[in-house]
Short mmCIF file of C-alpha atoms and ligand atoms in Angstrom, two decimals:
data_model
loop_
_atom_site.label_atom_id
_atom_site.label_comp_id
_atom_site.label_asym_id
_atom_site.label_seq_id
_atom_site.Cartn_x
_atom_site.Cartn_y
_atom_site.Cartn_z
CA UNK A 1 46.09 65.23 1.48
CA UNK A 2 47.24 67.82 -0.99
CA UNK A 3 47.47 66.80 -4.55
CA UNK A 4 50.53 66.03 -5.99
CA UNK A 5 49.77 66.77 -9.59
CA UNK A 6 50.47 70.73 -10.39
CA UNK A 7 46.88 72.20 -11.29
CA UNK A 8 46.75 74.82 -14.29
CA UNK A 9 43.51 76.97 -15.29
CA UNK A 10 43.09 77.93 -19.13
CA UNK A 11 40.49 79.56 -20.82
CA UNK A 12 38.01 77.00 -21.87
CA UNK A 13 37.22 78.63 -25.26
CA UNK A 14 38.17 82.24 -26.38
CA UNK A 15 41.23 84.13 -27.64
CA UNK A 16 43.71 82.82 -25.10
CA UNK A 17 42.80 79.26 -25.22
CA UNK A 18 44.58 77.95 -28.99
CA UNK A 19 47.97 80.00 -27.52
CA UNK A 20 48.03 78.65 -24.24
CA UNK A 21 47.48 75.03 -25.63
CA UNK A 22 50.07 75.69 -28.16
CA UNK A 23 52.54 76.87 -25.55
CA UNK A 24 52.07 73.98 -23.35
CA UNK A 25 53.12 71.53 -26.42
CA UNK A 26 55.64 73.71 -27.35
CA UNK A 27 57.06 72.98 -23.64
CA UNK A 28 56.49 69.62 -24.02
CA UNK A 29 53.71 69.04 -22.15
CA UNK A 30 51.63 66.36 -24.09
CA UNK A 31 47.76 66.28 -23.54
CA UNK A 32 45.89 63.54 -25.96
CA UNK A 33 42.33 62.46 -26.48
CA UNK A 34 41.30 65.93 -24.63
CA UNK A 35 37.83 67.25 -25.77
CA UNK A 36 37.94 70.62 -23.57
CA UNK A 37 36.60 68.52 -20.35
CA UNK A 38 36.80 70.36 -17.47
CA UNK A 39 39.70 68.90 -15.97
CA UNK A 40 42.58 66.79 -18.20
CA UNK A 41 45.55 65.38 -16.97
CA UNK A 42 48.58 65.51 -18.89
CA UNK A 43 50.17 62.40 -20.29
CA UNK A 44 54.05 62.76 -19.70
CA UNK A 45 53.97 65.58 -17.24
CA UNK A 46 52.83 65.74 -13.43
CA UNK A 47 50.07 68.35 -14.00
CA UNK A 48 46.42 68.64 -15.11
CA UNK A 49 44.61 71.32 -16.70
CA UNK A 50 41.14 72.75 -15.82
CA UNK A 51 39.25 74.42 -18.72
CA UNK A 52 37.52 77.39 -16.93
CA UNK A 53 36.19 80.82 -18.25
CA UNK A 54 38.94 83.58 -18.10
CA UNK A 55 37.24 85.62 -15.58
CA UNK A 56 36.98 82.81 -12.80
CA UNK A 57 41.19 82.23 -13.18
CA UNK A 58 42.14 84.76 -10.93
CA UNK A 59 39.94 83.58 -8.01
CA UNK A 60 40.51 79.94 -8.49
CA UNK A 61 44.45 80.11 -8.76
CA UNK A 62 44.17 82.63 -5.38
CA UNK A 63 41.86 80.01 -3.55
CA UNK A 64 44.19 77.25 -4.41
CA UNK A 65 41.73 75.14 -6.82
CA UNK A 66 44.48 75.77 -9.41
CA UNK A 67 47.75 76.15 -8.59
CA UNK A 68 49.28 78.22 -11.74
CA UNK A 69 47.08 79.60 -14.35
CA UNK A 70 46.85 81.62 -17.44
CA UNK A 71 45.18 84.63 -18.34
CA UNK A 72 45.08 88.19 -19.32
CA UNK A 73 46.69 91.02 -17.32
CA UNK A 74 43.55 93.01 -17.36
CA UNK A 75 41.66 90.22 -15.77
CA UNK A 76 44.24 90.24 -12.43
CA UNK A 77 44.10 94.47 -12.20
CA UNK A 78 39.97 93.71 -12.23
CA UNK A 79 39.99 91.15 -10.04
CA UNK A 80 42.08 92.71 -7.75
CA UNK A 81 43.19 89.02 -6.00
CA UNK A 82 46.32 88.23 -4.33
CA UNK A 83 48.21 86.45 -6.62
CA UNK A 84 51.85 85.95 -7.91
CA UNK A 85 52.64 87.31 -11.49
CA UNK A 86 55.40 84.73 -12.88
CA UNK A 87 55.80 85.70 -16.21
CA UNK A 88 54.55 87.68 -19.43
CA UNK A 89 54.02 85.41 -21.97
CA UNK A 90 53.95 87.78 -25.28
CA UNK A 91 50.19 86.63 -26.57
CA UNK A 92 46.68 87.80 -26.31
CA UNK A 93 48.64 91.70 -26.34
CA UNK A 94 45.98 94.16 -26.23
CA UNK A 95 45.07 97.80 -24.22
CA UNK A 96 42.38 98.96 -22.38
CA UNK A 97 41.54 102.50 -23.77
CA UNK A 98 38.55 105.19 -23.25
CA UNK A 99 36.82 105.46 -26.59
CA UNK A 100 34.26 108.40 -27.50
CA UNK A 101 31.96 108.89 -30.40
CA UNK A 102 33.92 110.34 -33.40
CA UNK A 103 31.95 113.55 -33.12
CA UNK A 104 32.62 114.02 -29.52
CA UNK A 105 34.94 117.03 -29.38
CA UNK A 106 37.82 115.81 -27.14
CA UNK A 107 40.88 117.72 -25.69
CA UNK A 108 41.85 115.94 -22.51
CA UNK A 109 40.68 114.03 -19.68
CA UNK A 110 38.50 116.57 -18.16
CA UNK A 111 36.55 116.30 -21.36
CA UNK A 112 35.24 113.17 -19.45
CA UNK A 113 34.07 114.97 -16.11
CA UNK A 114 30.46 113.83 -15.20
CA UNK A 115 30.06 111.49 -18.06
CA UNK A 116 28.78 108.51 -18.28
CA UNK A 117 31.30 105.47 -19.00
CA UNK A 118 30.48 101.81 -19.91
CA UNK A 119 32.40 99.56 -19.48
CA UNK A 120 33.50 95.90 -18.30
CA UNK A 121 36.60 96.91 -16.48
CA UNK A 122 34.60 99.19 -14.07
CA UNK A 123 37.86 98.71 -11.58
CA UNK A 124 40.82 99.42 -13.70
CA UNK A 125 38.11 102.18 -15.11
CA UNK A 126 37.52 103.64 -11.68
CA UNK A 127 41.78 103.82 -10.35
CA UNK A 128 42.61 105.73 -13.73
CA UNK A 129 39.72 107.90 -13.29
CA UNK A 130 40.62 109.01 -9.46
CA UNK A 131 44.32 109.05 -10.39
CA UNK A 132 42.86 111.75 -13.06
CA UNK A 133 41.11 113.65 -10.36
CA UNK A 134 37.89 113.00 -12.84
CA UNK A 135 34.52 112.33 -11.80
CA UNK A 136 32.56 110.34 -13.92
CA UNK A 137 29.74 107.46 -14.12
CA UNK A 138 30.96 103.98 -14.35
CA UNK A 139 28.58 101.86 -15.30
CA UNK A 140 29.17 97.83 -15.64
CA UNK A 141 27.81 96.34 -18.61
CA UNK A 142 29.05 92.57 -19.39
CA UNK A 143 29.04 92.47 -23.48
CA UNK A 144 28.84 94.83 -26.26
CA UNK A 145 30.49 97.64 -24.48
CA UNK A 146 30.69 99.26 -27.63
CA UNK A 147 27.57 99.78 -28.72
CA UNK A 148 26.51 101.97 -25.61
CA UNK A 149 27.16 105.42 -27.28
CA UNK A 150 24.98 104.56 -30.31
CA UNK A 151 22.27 104.18 -28.14
CA UNK A 152 22.27 106.39 -25.93
CA UNK A 153 23.05 104.16 -22.86
CA UNK A 154 26.69 105.60 -22.61
CA UNK A 155 28.79 108.83 -23.82
CA UNK A 156 32.27 106.71 -23.77
CA UNK A 157 33.07 103.30 -23.05
CA UNK A 158 36.77 101.89 -21.59
CA UNK A 159 37.18 98.58 -23.56
CA UNK A 160 39.60 96.23 -24.49
CA UNK A 161 41.06 97.35 -28.27
CA UNK A 162 43.72 95.25 -30.01
CA UNK A 163 43.05 96.43 -34.00
CA UNK A 164 40.85 98.87 -33.39
CA UNK A 165 38.70 98.12 -35.89
CA UNK A 166 35.47 97.51 -33.66
CA UNK A 167 36.02 101.10 -32.36
CA UNK A 168 35.90 102.54 -35.99
CA UNK A 169 33.05 100.72 -37.40
CA UNK A 170 31.30 101.30 -34.06
CA UNK A 171 31.62 104.92 -34.92
CA UNK A 172 34.01 105.80 -32.32
CA UNK A 173 37.80 107.00 -31.68
CA UNK A 174 40.01 105.66 -29.13
CA UNK A 175 41.38 108.65 -26.69
CA UNK A 176 42.96 107.34 -23.91
CA UNK A 177 45.21 104.29 -23.69
CA UNK A 178 45.16 103.60 -19.49
CA UNK A 179 46.65 99.79 -19.76
CA UNK A 180 48.51 97.37 -21.90
CA UNK A 181 47.57 94.12 -21.47
CA UNK A 182 49.03 90.38 -22.51
CA UNK A 183 48.43 86.85 -21.77
CA UNK A 184 50.39 86.62 -18.04
CA UNK A 185 51.76 83.01 -15.87
CA UNK A 186 50.27 83.03 -12.54
CA UNK A 187 50.39 81.51 -9.28
CA UNK A 188 48.84 80.95 -6.21
CA UNK A 189 51.49 82.31 -3.44
CA UNK A 190 51.51 79.40 -0.87
CA UNK A 191 52.97 76.44 -3.13
CA UNK A 192 53.98 73.63 -1.44
CA UNK A 193 57.93 73.08 -2.40
CA UNK A 194 57.47 70.36 -4.69
CA UNK A 195 54.68 72.37 -6.57
CA UNK A 196 57.23 75.44 -6.74
CA UNK A 197 59.99 72.79 -8.11
CA UNK A 198 57.18 71.51 -10.30
CA UNK A 199 56.36 75.26 -11.88
CA UNK A 200 60.08 76.00 -11.80
CA UNK A 201 60.41 73.03 -14.56
CA UNK A 202 57.66 74.39 -16.63
CA UNK A 203 58.72 77.82 -16.44
CA UNK A 204 62.36 77.07 -17.23
CA UNK A 205 60.64 75.70 -20.50
CA UNK A 206 58.50 78.10 -21.48
CA UNK A 207 61.16 80.95 -21.40
CA UNK A 208 63.05 78.60 -23.58
CA UNK A 209 60.80 78.35 -26.00
CA UNK A 210 59.48 82.12 -25.76
CA UNK A 211 63.33 82.95 -25.97
CA UNK A 212 63.33 80.85 -29.29
CA UNK A 213 60.61 82.51 -30.67
CA UNK A 214 62.40 86.06 -30.33
CA UNK A 215 65.71 85.03 -31.68
CA UNK A 216 66.82 83.62 -34.79
CA UNK A 217 69.75 81.99 -36.20
CA UNK A 218 71.93 83.51 -38.92
CA UNK A 219 74.41 82.06 -40.71
CA UNK A 220 76.45 84.22 -43.40
CA UNK A 221 79.43 84.14 -46.09
CA UNK A 222 81.67 86.92 -45.65
CA UNK A 223 85.30 87.95 -47.33
CA UNK A 224 88.25 87.28 -44.62
CA UNK A 225 89.03 90.93 -44.78
CA UNK A 226 85.50 91.97 -43.62
CA UNK A 227 85.26 89.49 -41.01
CA UNK A 228 86.35 92.30 -38.19
CA UNK A 229 83.33 94.42 -39.41
CA UNK A 230 81.15 91.75 -39.71
CA UNK A 231 81.59 90.43 -36.09
CA UNK A 232 81.48 93.78 -34.81
CA UNK A 233 77.71 93.99 -35.48
CA UNK A 234 76.91 90.50 -34.45
CA UNK A 235 76.38 90.29 -30.92
CA UNK A 236 75.79 86.43 -30.48
CA UNK A 237 75.03 84.57 -27.37
CA UNK A 238 78.99 84.27 -26.53
CA UNK A 239 80.74 85.58 -29.40
CA UNK A 240 79.69 84.16 -33.31
CA UNK A 241 81.28 80.98 -34.63
CA UNK A 242 83.36 81.52 -37.83
CA UNK A 243 84.51 78.47 -39.87
CA UNK A 244 86.54 78.91 -43.42
CA UNK A 245 84.48 78.20 -46.14
CA UNK A 246 86.58 75.65 -48.78
CA UNK A 247 86.97 78.85 -51.27
CA UNK A 248 90.45 80.40 -50.70
CA UNK A 249 89.95 83.87 -48.29
CA UNK A 250 86.39 83.53 -47.41
CA UNK A 251 84.67 82.26 -44.01
CA UNK A 252 81.36 81.38 -43.16
CA UNK A 253 80.22 83.22 -39.91
CA UNK A 254 77.08 81.72 -37.49
CA UNK A 255 75.30 83.61 -34.74
CA UNK A 256 71.98 84.11 -33.16
CA UNK A 257 69.89 87.62 -33.32
CA UNK A 258 67.11 88.98 -31.71
CA UNK A 259 64.28 89.21 -33.65
CA UNK A 260 63.37 93.01 -32.56
CA UNK A 261 66.20 94.90 -35.01
CA UNK A 262 66.28 92.29 -37.49
CA UNK A 263 66.12 94.03 -40.15
CA UNK A 264 68.26 96.95 -39.74
CA UNK A 265 70.93 94.25 -38.49
CA UNK A 266 70.64 92.52 -41.66
CA UNK A 267 71.36 95.65 -43.60
CA UNK A 268 74.32 96.76 -41.92
CA UNK A 269 75.55 93.22 -42.82
CA UNK A 270 75.02 93.22 -45.92
CA UNK A 271 76.44 96.86 -46.00
CA UNK A 272 80.22 95.44 -44.69
CA UNK A 273 79.98 92.64 -47.17
CA UNK A 274 77.72 89.83 -46.40
CA UNK A 275 76.44 87.53 -48.89
CA UNK A 276 74.48 84.24 -49.06
CA UNK A 277 72.47 85.52 -45.55
CA UNK A 278 70.39 82.63 -44.34
CA UNK A 279 67.99 83.37 -41.44
CA UNK A 280 66.56 80.29 -39.69
CA UNK A 281 64.10 79.62 -36.87
CA UNK A 282 65.40 78.32 -33.56
CA UNK A 283 62.68 75.40 -31.69
CA UNK A 284 64.35 75.90 -28.03
CA UNK A 285 66.70 77.79 -26.52
CA UNK A 286 68.86 77.57 -23.57
CA UNK A 287 71.58 79.89 -22.42
O1 LIG B 1 34.23 82.69 -21.70
P1 LIG B 1 35.42 83.75 -21.35
O2 LIG B 1 34.57 84.54 -20.37
O3 LIG B 1 36.33 82.92 -20.87
O4 LIG B 1 36.10 84.44 -22.16
P2 LIG B 1 35.73 86.46 -22.89
O5 LIG B 1 34.48 86.68 -23.91
O6 LIG B 1 35.67 87.28 -21.81
O7 LIG B 1 37.34 86.62 -22.65
P3 LIG B 1 37.95 86.43 -24.57
O8 LIG B 1 37.98 85.77 -25.28
O9 LIG B 1 37.31 87.52 -25.69
O10 LIG B 1 39.47 87.43 -24.60
C1 LIG B 1 40.19 86.78 -23.41
C2 LIG B 1 41.18 87.67 -23.13
O11 LIG B 1 42.17 88.02 -24.71
C3 LIG B 1 41.25 89.08 -23.15
O12 LIG B 1 40.84 89.28 -21.60
C4 LIG B 1 42.50 89.84 -23.53
O13 LIG B 1 43.07 89.68 -21.86
C5 LIG B 1 42.64 89.30 -24.48
N1 LIG B 1 42.32 90.06 -25.58
C6 LIG B 1 43.22 90.53 -26.75
C7 LIG B 1 41.04 90.64 -26.05
C8 LIG B 1 41.42 91.07 -27.39
N2 LIG B 1 43.04 91.13 -27.66
C9 LIG B 1 40.61 91.77 -28.08
N3 LIG B 1 40.51 92.32 -29.05
N4 LIG B 1 39.83 90.68 -25.71
C10 LIG B 1 39.06 90.93 -26.21
N5 LIG B 1 39.17 91.27 -27.30
C11 LIG B 1 37.63 92.05 -28.14
C12 LIG B 1 37.70 93.93 -28.15
O14 LIG B 1 37.16 94.06 -27.00
C13 LIG B 1 36.98 94.29 -29.11
O15 LIG B 1 35.31 94.43 -28.76
O16 LIG B 1 37.70 92.02 -29.57
C14 LIG B 1 37.47 92.92 -30.05
C15 LIG B 1 37.96 93.34 -31.73
O17 LIG B 1 39.20 94.11 -31.18
P4 LIG B 1 39.53 95.05 -32.42
O18 LIG B 1 40.31 95.91 -31.46
O19 LIG B 1 40.68 94.32 -32.95
O20 LIG B 1 38.73 95.41 -33.46
ZN1 LIG B 2 35.53 86.57 -19.53
#
């Protein structure tokens, strides 16, 4: 008989672990008293959390050992498993790039022809090289890829980069960005209707949390004669709320704006006559 609980696989310990747990918490899933045992039951939700290595997540979800998982897209592309990518989660952002020693004269991808490239992501790399019509020797290495050119084990590397400081401290330079990656929610392709409904419920919560993170609530005061100009600068979910202030001829304007173009908007609002601008974080947002 099928288990009733929805089982979510997350990374046991690593770069995605804390953020995955934070997201669950923000989505209202309580997991008290856990000490990263292999399997923990949520207190208030019919959800089990399975703590495993990130490399194992695609296979576990494909095979139905877990129903859903949170993992970097890079692991999904590398593992070539049959899964649904349900949602990008906005954390664990990085890129996978080719890097060469800083004195390597690199003009174009053709300079990689016949070279030895070390990586933990041979599938993604081979794919890129073959699309670019380059024949190079790909060596699979499971860790410390960035030191291989220094010990003459490779001419170039293909690895995860985020700030780039690991490359610099190993005397390397980034020459080709191959893919971008971030953490995603994945699901098994054959979920039962009951589990699909549970996934939808969690997804709804995750979306509300992430939407809220990308938006700010803004309150400002404005003289009534500049209201038209100011509201034109504010989209709002529906339209801005305008309330009269006790001071004659002035109003208070409330709305929600996106984080992305935040500073530009604030500048424009000030120029249009807005004063006393308050910007407040939003905890959850349901549209
Ligand atoms: O033990 P387990 O197998 O579960 O963990 P892991 O060691 O394989 O993975 P982990 O925890 O290092 O990374 C998990 C996921 O985080 C990756 O699969 C990526 O999707 C994502 N991620 C985001 C990163 C980085 N940013 C990152 N910077 N993974 C690794 N790095 C490495 C990078 O390779 C470099 O060596 O961190 C180093 C520092 O990067 P710079 O460029 O900031 O110096
Ligand atoms: Zn791993």
